[in-house]
Amino acid sequence: MNAATSPIESVLVENRVFPPPADFAAKARVSGMAQYQALCDEAERDYEGYWARLARENVVWSKPFTQVLDQSNPPFFKWFADGELNASANCLDKHMGTPVENKTAIIFEADGGEVTKISYKELLARVSQFANALKARGVQKGDRVLIYMPMTIEGVVAMQACARIGATHSVVFGGFSAKAVQERIVDVGASVVITANYQMRGGKELPLKAIVDDAIALGACDAVKTVLVYERTATACNMVAGRDITFSDALAGQSTECAPVAVNAEHPLFILYTSGSTGKPKGVQHATGGYVLWAKQTVEWTFDMRDSDVFWCTADIGWITGHTYVAYGPLAAGATQIVFEGVPTFPNAGRFWQMVERHGCTVFYTAPTAIRSLIKAADSDPSVHPKNWNLSSLRLLGSVGEPINPEAWMWYHKHVGGERCPIVDTFWQTENGGHMITPLPGATPLVPGSCTLPLPGIAAAIVDESGNDMAHGAGGILVVKKPWPSMIRNIWGDPERFKKSYFPEELKGYYLAGDGAVRSEDRGYFRITGRIDDVLNVSGHRMGTMEIESALVAKTDLVAEAAVVGRPDDLTGEAICAFVVLKRPVPHGEEAKQLANELRNWVAKEIGPIAKPKDIRFGENLPKTRSGKIMRRLLRSIAKGEAITQDTSTLENPAILEQLAKTN
Ligand code: WT7
């Protein structure tokens, strides 16, 4: 959290500015900077009044709220605390009897290319029926349900069905290991797990249910009474009598009507685990009212969503982006959206562009890492370049998850957006619930590589380590000075960690994002310079270095000590580098390669393949101070292949640097 040691580089000089196209701005929901400013002014003048207005306009309340923001016990803020609503009713029921009811809610494209469409009315029936199946298995308001599902309509149905009956869902990304699933089942206290027999990715049938079985077999999962299994493929999987039930059996005979359960605005809608700088992943707890409000409002503002749009957010429902911009936001806004099961490179790296053309996608939202890998693919194989497809349906592009480098931005703008589509570079986090700092496409002049300005009402600022404002042009710590409705409410079961992680005292009670940022001197635009804690961002996925270190040292027969740092990577943004001290002599050549692979596979088993270190270096020891503290900044330099220019005089064992810098 020290700005001085944060990876803030010199301020990037970026002179290109792209004002919103006039025809876009003319029709946009927020049109021109004056309108943006008017909203900011409204929030400034009457903060609670502003949010209350948005909450009334965007949310259907079964019991209207009379209180807006409750700050009586900071940082445990409450929003609309005496109001009641149901999130699923806000996504589905409210459209019934309107023209939206027969509109396509989801265009699902499977890994193999088969397409299924479902209307809002049909989706409501499916969600209701599934909710009844959950009730029949004893699930009640407040129970926690773990969802470990592929990207499918059924994944969205499972989430919405939980919301419908007031059960709190916790979705775990299908790429996480049995161990990670078990830890989450235990931490969240899940009584039900919803999964699929298999998932299809890149033409391969990958097990999911078997991983759930392994997770439960790891122990401490006695609370799990039911495992619901979606038969994604025809291949059989192991079913435990009395505990496991297929979707078809669970749904048989269930009514397609189920009254939504009204919950308090502060009722936990979901818990989503994310990595922190220390210890185990944190269960980020979100409330219902404020979250639904911001999910809908940001879909309408940032994506300028209209009735005729075909929206596509490529994120998996296992991440926050897939929660807010697949499972809730687009539905609350009555949009048609694409849900894609597969991967961008199967059957070839033209898959995204082919799908944009096929479905007439108008608003496309993806991660810089995907763009970079598709640039690389198009460079080496012209047949997958976006120019091979008709992308004229696109009118708006979005980016999320990590900083987008200006070169990737320019390529996206030119080759995907045909130089006519604005790009919204949306900065936000799992803890934020929805967009925080982002251009509004009909208002904000764009600067490649900058997420530009905070949304109206979001009090983002850059401060020093004591919480004092930094001047534009000077890098510092990104904070949010006021609570906002879709913010994290707690770390599930760990309020102390919640306070310590996000509201450190020295920052005057501001929300600490964990990123460094700098504002441009001319426009005051924000540019995110990367995490200032021990969190890495690998392909837009958040990984804690400590988590990977713990996984490595858990291999007790082999590993004595490990330190993990990140280094810049052209494709994945950051790459994971592990420095490992073995309980045997330092290996070289083939032996080193083989041991490195063994450790990679071990980490994949402990956490998931996304946590596999790219580089593994072995040494006799790690660079430590005389008091035994590992000097990570030196390891970062070695990982980058930089010459060590830092002061090494406090180092106990300077010779170790040379050893670690050599490849084994
Ligand atoms: C971290 C949050 C909710 C978005 C998906 C990732 C980085 C996210 C941007 C952006 C620069 C970004 C930050 C942040 N990040 N969006 N537009 N520009 N950095 O959510 O897993 O909670 O990760 O992703 O470092 O802290 P997450």
XYZ file of C-alpha atoms and ligand atoms in Angstrom:
691
model
C 0.000 0.000 0.000
C 3.024 2.183 -0.323
C 2.626 4.478 -3.305
C 6.358 5.012 -3.455
C 7.045 1.337 -4.130
C 4.020 0.806 -6.330
C 4.507 0.000 -10.004
C 3.540 3.480 -11.093
C 5.624 4.337 -14.104
C 6.056 7.682 -15.679
C 2.830 9.169 -16.947
C 2.101 7.895 -20.371
C 1.938 10.572 -22.987
C -1.148 9.904 -25.019
C -2.307 12.688 -27.289
C -4.929 10.918 -29.333
C -8.461 11.919 -28.406
C -11.617 10.394 -29.836
C -14.745 12.467 -29.217
C -18.073 10.608 -29.377
C -19.364 10.352 -32.960
C -22.066 12.995 -33.430
C -24.786 10.512 -34.447
C -23.982 8.335 -31.455
C -24.065 11.266 -29.061
C -27.301 12.586 -30.525
C -29.208 9.434 -29.576
C -27.335 8.487 -26.427
C -28.921 8.169 -22.993
C -26.280 10.466 -21.598
C -25.520 12.856 -24.414
C -22.598 15.216 -24.153
C -20.415 16.242 -21.233
C -22.896 18.841 -20.030
C -25.403 16.106 -19.285
C -22.734 14.016 -17.556
C -21.721 17.048 -15.513
C -25.333 17.795 -14.587
C -25.630 14.294 -13.099
C -22.358 14.740 -11.204
C -23.613 18.074 -9.887
C -26.875 16.533 -8.779
C -24.963 13.896 -6.790
C -22.694 16.580 -5.345
C -25.606 18.789 -4.296
C -27.737 16.107 -2.712
C -25.941 12.768 -2.506
C -28.747 10.800 -0.903
C -31.405 12.483 -3.017
C -29.541 11.526 -6.170
C -29.236 7.862 -5.224
C -32.810 7.757 -3.983
C -34.002 9.049 -7.343
C -31.997 6.403 -9.224
C -33.217 3.703 -6.840
C -36.832 4.676 -7.455
C -36.406 4.880 -11.219
C -34.413 1.693 -11.701
C -35.735 -0.736 -9.136
C -39.170 -2.233 -8.597
C -39.647 -2.212 -4.830
C -42.185 -4.509 -3.218
C -41.901 -2.251 -0.205
C -40.626 1.259 -0.919
C -37.684 2.467 1.146
C -37.854 5.553 3.315
C -34.198 5.573 4.408
C -31.442 6.073 1.870
C -27.933 5.784 3.327
C -27.378 4.534 6.858
C -23.886 5.537 8.010
C -24.427 4.826 11.693
C -21.859 2.012 11.819
C -19.100 2.666 9.266
C -17.779 0.930 7.237
C -20.875 -1.277 7.472
C -23.005 1.004 5.344
C -26.602 0.232 4.513
C -28.575 1.462 1.541
C -32.356 1.677 1.256
C -32.378 -0.416 4.423
C -36.120 -0.511 5.076
C -36.983 -1.272 1.442
C -37.873 -4.715 0.109
C -37.474 -6.189 -3.339
C -36.659 -9.327 -5.253
C -33.736 -9.330 -7.696
C -35.256 -11.938 -9.995
C -38.562 -10.051 -10.151
C -36.527 -7.011 -11.164
C -34.996 -8.976 -14.037
C -37.982 -11.002 -15.209
C -41.452 -10.435 -13.709
C -41.364 -6.714 -14.292
C -41.198 -7.269 -18.062
C -44.350 -9.383 -18.138
C -47.225 -7.615 -19.780
C -44.778 -5.325 -21.600
C -43.400 -5.788 -25.130
C -40.246 -7.222 -23.553
C -42.000 -10.422 -22.445
C -41.750 -11.988 -25.889
C -38.356 -10.525 -26.647
C -35.340 -12.819 -26.771
C -33.582 -12.630 -23.427
C -30.686 -14.958 -24.231
C -29.162 -16.160 -27.465
C -27.084 -19.095 -26.328
C -24.307 -20.380 -28.541
C -22.787 -23.649 -27.434
C -19.132 -24.550 -27.788
C -19.969 -26.609 -30.867
C -21.973 -23.780 -32.458
C -25.581 -24.878 -31.756
C -27.824 -21.919 -30.988
C -30.742 -21.816 -28.526
C -32.883 -18.744 -27.931
C -35.079 -18.087 -24.960
C -37.599 -15.295 -24.479
C -38.110 -13.359 -21.267
C -41.387 -15.186 -20.684
C -39.760 -18.582 -21.167
C -36.849 -17.581 -18.957
C -39.222 -16.578 -16.179
C -40.938 -19.974 -16.437
C -37.589 -21.792 -16.334
C -36.333 -19.776 -13.375
C -39.602 -20.280 -11.505
C -39.589 -24.004 -12.126
C -36.000 -24.266 -10.955
C -36.811 -22.180 -7.888
C -39.585 -24.651 -7.075
C -37.129 -27.522 -7.466
C -34.795 -25.823 -4.980
C -37.669 -25.298 -2.552
C -38.593 -28.962 -2.910
C -35.054 -29.804 -1.752
C -35.574 -27.663 1.317
C -33.751 -24.516 0.207
C -34.987 -21.432 2.025
C -34.328 -17.747 2.184
C -30.853 -17.115 3.598
C -29.458 -20.555 2.678
C -26.254 -20.562 0.664
C -26.105 -22.378 -2.660
C -22.824 -23.025 -4.428
C -22.989 -22.921 -8.229
C -20.266 -24.609 -10.285
C -21.660 -24.468 -13.780
C -20.585 -23.971 -17.364
C -21.625 -20.848 -19.297
C -25.127 -21.920 -20.232
C -28.684 -20.655 -19.949
C -28.956 -23.076 -17.025
C -26.154 -21.260 -15.189
C -28.096 -18.011 -15.366
C -31.306 -19.849 -14.439
C -29.618 -21.299 -11.347
C -28.488 -17.862 -10.157
C -31.843 -16.244 -10.837
C -33.680 -19.115 -9.135
C -31.633 -18.628 -5.962
C -32.368 -14.914 -6.032
C -36.042 -15.683 -6.536
C -36.342 -17.537 -3.243
C -33.890 -15.372 -1.314
C -31.120 -17.978 -1.248
C -27.626 -16.479 -1.466
C -25.599 -17.900 -4.335
C -21.894 -18.312 -4.532
C -20.705 -19.053 -8.043
C -17.330 -20.697 -8.470
C -15.639 -20.444 -11.861
C -15.539 -23.826 -13.636
C -11.737 -23.606 -13.924
C -11.165 -23.823 -10.162
C -9.928 -27.048 -8.593
C -11.658 -29.476 -6.222
C -9.678 -27.988 -3.349
C -10.849 -24.466 -4.221
C -14.453 -25.688 -4.496
C -14.209 -27.434 -1.132
C -12.793 -24.363 0.603
C -15.643 -22.269 -0.750
C -18.302 -24.831 0.174
C -16.967 -24.823 3.726
C -16.453 -21.070 4.062
C -19.860 -20.177 2.681
C -21.646 -23.040 4.468
C -23.411 -24.284 1.344
C -26.262 -26.764 1.754
C -26.756 -27.279 -1.975
C -24.341 -27.472 -4.902
C -25.563 -26.891 -8.453
C -23.283 -28.281 -11.131
C -23.246 -30.054 -14.500
C -21.998 -33.492 -15.423
C -19.517 -31.959 -17.881
C -18.718 -28.733 -19.615
C -17.757 -28.275 -23.243
C -14.755 -26.073 -23.909
C -12.778 -25.952 -27.115
C -14.325 -29.201 -28.360
C -13.392 -31.053 -25.191
C -15.745 -32.543 -22.660
C -14.414 -31.578 -19.233
C -15.747 -32.968 -15.964
C -17.453 -30.717 -13.423
C -19.469 -33.124 -11.287
C -16.409 -35.315 -10.676
C -14.639 -32.248 -9.280
C -17.564 -31.560 -6.960
C -17.367 -35.189 -5.787
C -13.640 -34.753 -5.125
C -14.302 -31.482 -3.317
C -16.874 -33.044 -1.005
C -14.575 -36.042 -0.438
C -11.919 -33.646 0.895
C -14.114 -33.343 3.964
C -15.970 -30.805 6.136
C -18.814 -30.648 3.602
C -21.477 -32.424 5.662
C -23.802 -29.461 5.291
C -24.207 -30.322 1.593
C -27.464 -32.245 1.427
C -28.149 -31.970 -2.308
C -26.103 -31.872 -5.480
C -28.140 -30.866 -8.518
C -26.614 -32.046 -11.774
C -27.389 -30.487 -15.137
C -27.004 -33.072 -17.882
C -24.994 -30.855 -20.240
C -23.818 -33.848 -22.280
C -25.067 -37.400 -22.730
C -22.084 -38.871 -20.893
C -22.969 -40.415 -17.556
C -21.359 -39.268 -14.327
C -21.218 -40.699 -10.841
C -24.400 -40.030 -8.837
C -24.519 -40.488 -5.073
C -27.869 -41.969 -4.038
C -29.858 -39.755 -1.702
C -27.674 -36.705 -2.343
C -27.384 -36.193 -6.095
C -30.243 -35.535 -8.463
C -30.310 -34.617 -12.143
C -31.972 -31.437 -13.348
C -34.601 -33.462 -15.211
C -35.545 -35.415 -12.115
C -35.528 -32.335 -9.912
C -37.652 -30.322 -12.341
C -40.137 -33.080 -13.151
C -43.602 -32.120 -11.982
C -42.523 -28.700 -10.691
C -44.782 -25.778 -11.525
C -43.464 -23.037 -13.793
C -44.864 -20.450 -11.440
C -43.168 -19.389 -8.243
C -43.879 -16.171 -6.394
C -40.679 -14.187 -5.834
C -39.725 -13.802 -2.163
C -39.343 -10.167 -1.160
C -36.138 -9.611 0.766
C -34.707 -6.658 2.592
C -32.552 -4.368 0.438
C -29.511 -5.398 2.484
C -30.177 -9.141 2.166
C -27.058 -10.847 0.700
C -27.805 -11.564 -2.946
C -24.514 -13.336 -3.488
C -21.069 -14.048 -2.150
C -18.285 -14.162 -4.687
C -14.771 -15.211 -3.764
C -11.849 -13.160 -4.929
C -8.156 -13.053 -4.136
C -6.675 -10.688 -1.635
C -3.105 -9.918 -0.737
C -3.086 -12.221 2.265
C -4.532 -15.560 3.210
C -7.442 -17.371 1.653
C -9.759 -15.841 -0.952
C -12.295 -13.423 0.462
C -16.025 -14.012 0.178
C -17.191 -10.656 -1.146
C -20.738 -10.169 0.118
C -23.106 -8.061 -1.957
C -26.514 -6.751 -0.975
C -29.647 -6.897 -3.137
C -31.096 -3.395 -3.527
C -28.040 -1.292 -4.265
C -26.569 -3.985 -6.489
C -29.662 -4.338 -8.677
C -29.876 -0.563 -8.975
C -26.318 -0.178 -10.229
C -26.375 -3.288 -12.440
C -29.303 -1.847 -14.380
C -28.200 1.778 -14.361
C -24.688 1.020 -15.603
C -25.997 -1.231 -18.401
C -28.106 1.700 -19.507
C -25.475 4.382 -19.087
C -22.171 2.737 -19.943
C -23.550 0.505 -22.676
C -26.224 3.000 -23.702
C -28.561 0.022 -23.931
C -31.619 0.276 -26.161
C -34.385 -2.059 -27.095
C -32.807 -2.992 -30.422
C -29.397 -3.894 -28.996
C -27.827 -7.329 -29.001
C -25.406 -7.207 -26.103
C -22.534 -9.583 -25.613
C -20.395 -9.686 -22.497
C -17.895 -12.505 -22.922
C -17.198 -12.947 -19.193
C -17.977 -16.191 -17.414
C -20.671 -16.158 -14.727
C -17.948 -17.322 -12.325
C -16.573 -13.769 -12.221
C -18.171 -10.515 -11.117
C -18.396 -9.299 -14.718
C -20.536 -12.321 -15.519
C -22.727 -11.593 -12.495
C -23.419 -7.947 -13.207
C -23.262 -7.916 -17.004
C -24.660 -11.387 -17.832
C -26.830 -12.715 -15.003
C -28.429 -9.497 -13.715
C -27.789 -6.173 -15.494
C -28.841 -6.970 -19.074
C -31.976 -8.754 -17.843
C -32.909 -5.904 -15.517
C -32.528 -3.593 -18.526
C -34.672 -5.867 -20.732
C -31.853 -6.407 -23.232
C -31.195 -9.271 -25.611
C -27.852 -10.828 -24.830
C -25.540 -13.489 -26.157
C -24.281 -16.172 -23.789
C -21.344 -18.166 -25.111
C -20.204 -21.472 -23.718
C -16.898 -21.849 -25.510
C -13.510 -20.193 -25.888
C -12.427 -17.415 -28.299
C -9.963 -19.661 -30.111
C -12.190 -22.621 -30.997
C -12.625 -23.802 -33.709
C -10.344 -20.889 -34.591
C -9.432 -17.415 -33.383
C -12.140 -15.869 -35.577
C -14.880 -17.268 -33.332
C -15.787 -13.952 -31.658
C -16.030 -12.089 -34.983
C -17.992 -14.904 -36.559
C -20.448 -14.784 -33.664
C -20.771 -10.992 -33.807
C -21.762 -11.324 -37.466
C -23.997 -14.327 -36.952
C -26.042 -12.790 -34.155
C -25.882 -9.148 -35.216
C -24.158 -8.157 -31.989
C -24.313 -4.391 -31.411
C -22.499 -3.945 -28.084
C -19.464 -6.126 -27.424
C -17.689 -6.244 -24.053
C -14.524 -8.250 -23.521
C -11.120 -8.258 -21.796
C -7.847 -6.795 -23.096
C -6.169 -10.174 -22.750
C -8.638 -11.660 -25.249
C -8.066 -8.762 -27.632
C -4.305 -9.161 -27.386
C -4.450 -12.880 -28.079
C -6.761 -12.325 -31.068
C -4.412 -9.636 -32.434
C -1.576 -12.113 -32.213
C -3.644 -14.813 -33.903
C -4.743 -12.453 -36.709
C -1.142 -11.356 -37.247
C 0.003 -14.891 -37.852
C -3.109 -16.138 -39.656
C -4.932 -13.570 -41.847
C -7.934 -15.888 -42.182
C -8.949 -15.137 -38.578
C -8.525 -11.373 -38.871
C -11.792 -9.560 -38.059
C -11.857 -8.108 -41.599
C -13.083 -11.506 -42.779
C -16.432 -10.922 -41.122
C -19.123 -8.305 -41.444
C -18.988 -6.467 -38.146
C -21.164 -3.542 -39.218
C -23.800 -4.373 -36.586
C -21.407 -3.221 -33.838
C -21.980 0.265 -32.443
C -20.139 0.127 -29.135
C -17.180 -1.771 -27.692
C -16.137 -2.306 -24.104
C -13.058 -3.424 -22.230
C -12.737 -4.713 -18.674
C -10.492 -6.464 -16.203
C -7.079 -4.889 -16.669
C -5.511 -1.847 -18.226
C -5.841 -1.887 -22.010
C -2.599 -0.875 -23.654
C -3.018 1.877 -26.272
C -1.858 -0.395 -29.130
C -4.528 -2.983 -28.326
C -7.068 -0.148 -27.953
C -6.198 1.200 -31.409
C -6.463 -2.224 -33.019
C -9.819 -2.881 -31.325
C -11.027 0.540 -32.451
C -9.884 0.127 -36.044
C -10.343 -3.521 -36.885
C -13.294 -4.454 -34.711
C -15.060 -1.132 -34.303
C -14.442 0.066 -37.868
C -13.321 3.399 -36.397
C -16.956 4.226 -35.711
C -17.564 2.548 -32.336
C -16.638 4.244 -29.077
C -14.729 2.038 -26.619
C -15.694 2.107 -22.970
C -12.706 1.117 -20.832
C -14.532 0.216 -17.634
C -12.608 0.172 -14.384
C -14.208 -1.650 -11.458
C -13.691 -4.575 -9.114
C -15.494 -7.554 -7.623
C -16.017 -5.419 -4.529
C -17.620 -2.572 -6.484
C -20.606 -4.458 -7.914
C -20.600 -2.463 -11.148
C -18.722 0.109 -13.220
C -16.934 2.853 -11.296
C -14.681 4.782 -13.654
C -15.630 4.612 -17.307
C -16.369 6.770 -20.302
C -20.007 7.340 -21.215
C -20.024 6.571 -24.920
C -22.229 9.473 -25.978
C -20.455 12.000 -23.799
C -16.832 11.333 -22.915
C -14.005 12.071 -25.345
C -11.859 8.923 -25.289
C -8.153 8.668 -24.685
C -6.672 5.207 -25.392
C -5.493 3.514 -22.211
C -7.572 5.668 -19.881
C -10.781 4.698 -18.122
C -11.465 8.470 -18.095
C -13.882 9.702 -15.399
C -15.939 8.320 -12.498
C -19.627 7.696 -13.081
C -21.885 10.349 -11.544
C -22.065 9.761 -7.793
C -18.854 7.719 -7.578
C -16.446 9.728 -5.423
C -13.223 8.266 -6.833
C -10.032 10.126 -5.966
C -6.277 9.708 -5.829
C -4.626 10.249 -2.470
C -1.321 9.745 -0.692
C -0.752 7.298 2.171
C -2.457 9.619 4.633
C -5.511 10.133 2.491
C -4.576 13.604 1.226
C -5.529 14.475 -2.336
C -2.821 14.252 -4.966
C -2.471 16.844 -7.681
C -3.287 15.810 -11.223
C -0.229 14.323 -12.842
C 1.022 12.801 -9.596
C 0.456 9.100 -9.031
C -1.113 7.820 -5.851
C -3.596 5.481 -4.265
C -7.044 5.038 -5.761
C -9.836 5.454 -3.213
C -13.564 6.107 -3.166
C -14.428 8.765 -0.640
C -18.121 8.065 -0.181
C -20.093 4.832 0.131
C -22.114 3.895 -2.955
C -25.100 1.527 -3.265
C -23.466 -1.460 -5.007
C -20.400 -1.598 -2.788
C -19.220 -4.712 -0.930
C -21.031 -5.081 2.409
C -18.732 -7.479 4.185
C -16.260 -10.293 3.780
C -18.432 -13.284 4.507
C -17.859 -14.268 8.109
C -14.897 -11.929 8.603
C -15.919 -8.350 9.398
C -12.473 -7.564 10.856
C -10.759 -8.489 7.623
C -13.359 -6.423 5.752
C -12.501 -3.330 7.776
C -8.769 -3.864 7.554
C -8.687 -4.656 3.833
C -10.886 -1.881 2.533
C -11.068 0.884 5.133
C -7.614 1.321 6.675
C -7.713 4.022 9.332
C -4.933 6.134 7.881
C -7.039 6.697 4.755
C -9.721 8.667 6.601
C -12.339 5.982 6.131
C -12.120 5.996 2.353
C -12.644 2.772 0.412
C -9.236 1.471 -0.679
C -9.358 -0.080 -4.133
C -5.868 -1.594 -4.014
C -4.838 0.015 -7.303
C -2.483 2.842 -8.077
C -3.716 5.532 -10.438
C -2.823 8.885 -11.896
C -4.995 11.641 -13.345
C -3.968 13.442 -16.500
C -3.078 17.074 -16.078
C -5.224 18.310 -18.945
C -8.503 16.459 -18.475
C -8.213 14.900 -15.047
C -8.681 11.499 -16.655
C -7.846 8.467 -14.550
C -5.309 5.939 -15.679
C -4.956 2.800 -13.599
C -1.322 1.903 -13.099
C -1.824 -1.512 -11.488
C -2.235 -3.109 -8.094
C -0.314 -1.704 -5.180
C -0.741 -4.829 -3.069
C 0.367 -8.417 -3.547
C -2.397 -9.156 -6.010
C -1.597 -10.073 -9.595
C -3.791 -9.629 -12.621
C -3.215 -12.487 -15.019
C -5.415 -12.374 -18.116
C -7.850 -10.203 -16.184
C -8.038 -12.774 -13.377
C -7.094 -11.759 -9.913
C -4.558 -13.953 -8.137
C -3.029 -13.459 -4.708
C 0.722 -14.083 -4.593
C 0.349 -15.449 -1.043
C -2.271 -17.907 -2.200
C 0.086 -19.326 -4.805
C 2.931 -19.371 -2.286
C 0.789 -21.320 0.174
C -0.112 -23.780 -2.560
C 3.567 -24.284 -3.410
C 4.741 -24.819 0.167
C 1.853 -27.231 0.703
C 3.912 -29.623 -1.419
C 5.799 -30.518 1.720
C 7.831 -33.413 0.296
C 9.528 -31.082 -2.172
C 9.233 -27.397 -1.318
C 10.901 -25.638 1.598
C 10.066 -22.057 0.723
C 8.499 -20.096 -2.089
C 7.979 -16.482 -3.119
C 5.714 -15.402 -5.951
C 5.826 -12.131 -7.851
C 4.413 -10.825 -11.112
C 6.187 -9.618 -14.193
C 4.755 -7.819 -17.228
C 3.633 -10.117 -20.043
C 2.602 -9.016 -23.527
C -0.297 -11.403 -23.741
C -1.594 -11.969 -20.224
C -0.818 -8.521 -18.797
C 1.053 -10.036 -15.895
C 2.682 -13.437 -15.597
C 3.196 -15.415 -12.394
C 6.837 -16.047 -11.419
C 7.680 -18.346 -8.572
C 11.025 -18.537 -6.793
C 11.313 -21.872 -5.070
C 13.693 -23.314 -2.531
C 13.550 -27.100 -2.608
C 14.232 -29.577 0.162
C 16.987 -30.943 -2.047
C 19.898 -29.503 -4.038
C 19.108 -26.900 -6.695
C 18.115 -28.791 -9.855
C 19.379 -27.955 -13.360
C 18.530 -28.783 -16.964
C 15.995 -31.543 -17.514
C 15.537 -32.139 -13.817
C 14.681 -28.471 -13.253
C 12.187 -28.564 -16.114
C 10.542 -31.692 -14.841
C 10.287 -30.384 -11.268
C 8.912 -27.070 -12.504
C 6.205 -28.961 -14.367
C 5.421 -31.057 -11.350
C 4.967 -27.870 -9.324
C 2.806 -26.236 -11.999
C 0.483 -29.222 -12.021
C 0.431 -29.190 -8.256
C -0.683 -25.537 -8.211
C -3.342 -26.334 -10.826
C -4.640 -29.023 -8.480
C -4.507 -26.813 -5.408
C -6.096 -23.713 -6.948
C -6.806 -24.150 -10.652
C -4.948 -23.988 -13.972
C -5.196 -20.169 -14.027
C -2.829 -20.023 -11.055
C -0.019 -22.031 -12.694
C 3.249 -20.077 -12.513
C 4.662 -19.293 -15.939
C 8.245 -19.076 -14.679
C 9.675 -21.189 -11.889
C 13.211 -20.495 -10.711
C 15.011 -22.595 -8.161
C 17.579 -21.343 -5.708
C 19.271 -22.355 -2.481
C 17.562 -19.515 -0.718
C 15.568 -16.342 -1.285
C 16.942 -12.819 -0.971
C 16.254 -11.814 2.616
C 16.992 -8.958 4.927
C 18.892 -9.689 8.121
C 15.585 -9.864 9.913
C 14.461 -12.577 7.511
C 12.053 -10.600 5.340
C 11.935 -11.667 1.703
C 12.884 -8.750 -0.532
C 10.199 -8.992 -3.133
C 11.204 -5.928 -5.065
C 14.482 -7.643 -5.909
C 12.604 -10.714 -7.011
C 10.421 -8.519 -9.230
C 13.518 -7.151 -10.939
C 14.936 -10.638 -11.444
C 11.605 -11.843 -12.806
C 11.615 -9.008 -15.334
C 15.193 -9.816 -16.298
C 16.323 -6.371 -15.140
C 19.702 -5.571 -13.746
C 19.480 -4.984 -10.002
C 20.006 -1.304 -9.378
C 18.370 -1.183 -5.969
C 20.302 -0.996 -2.756
C 21.191 -4.529 -1.655
C 23.220 -3.557 1.399
C 20.552 -4.764 3.813
C 20.601 -8.183 2.202
C 21.750 -11.118 4.318
C 22.806 -13.191 1.305
C 23.583 -11.027 -1.774
C 25.093 -13.944 -3.691
C 21.674 -15.493 -4.008
C 20.619 -12.825 -6.518
C 23.038 -14.053 -9.125
C 21.956 -17.626 -8.638
C 18.283 -16.786 -9.036
C 18.923 -14.623 -12.097
C 20.420 -17.607 -13.959
C 18.101 -20.106 -15.546
C 18.307 -23.468 -13.897
C -8.928 -5.437 -10.581
C -10.227 -6.000 -10.130
C -14.701 -6.134 -12.358
C -13.763 -6.172 -13.435
C -13.188 -7.530 -13.612
C -12.022 -7.822 -12.703
C -8.144 -4.424 -12.529
C -10.305 -4.001 -13.747
C -9.730 -2.428 -15.137
C -9.581 -1.416 -16.127
C -7.372 -1.158 -15.416
C -8.611 -2.746 -14.338
C -7.765 -3.574 -11.336
C -8.795 -3.972 -10.299
N -9.008 -3.735 -13.488
N -10.754 -3.225 -14.734
N -10.579 -1.061 -16.943
N -8.382 -0.808 -16.218
N -7.442 -2.116 -14.477
O -12.471 -7.764 -11.371
O -11.154 -9.654 -10.431
O -12.191 -7.932 -8.934
O -10.220 -7.373 -10.373
O -8.826 -5.553 -11.999
O -6.492 -3.917 -10.916
O -8.393 -3.752 -8.974
P -11.542 -8.240 -10.215
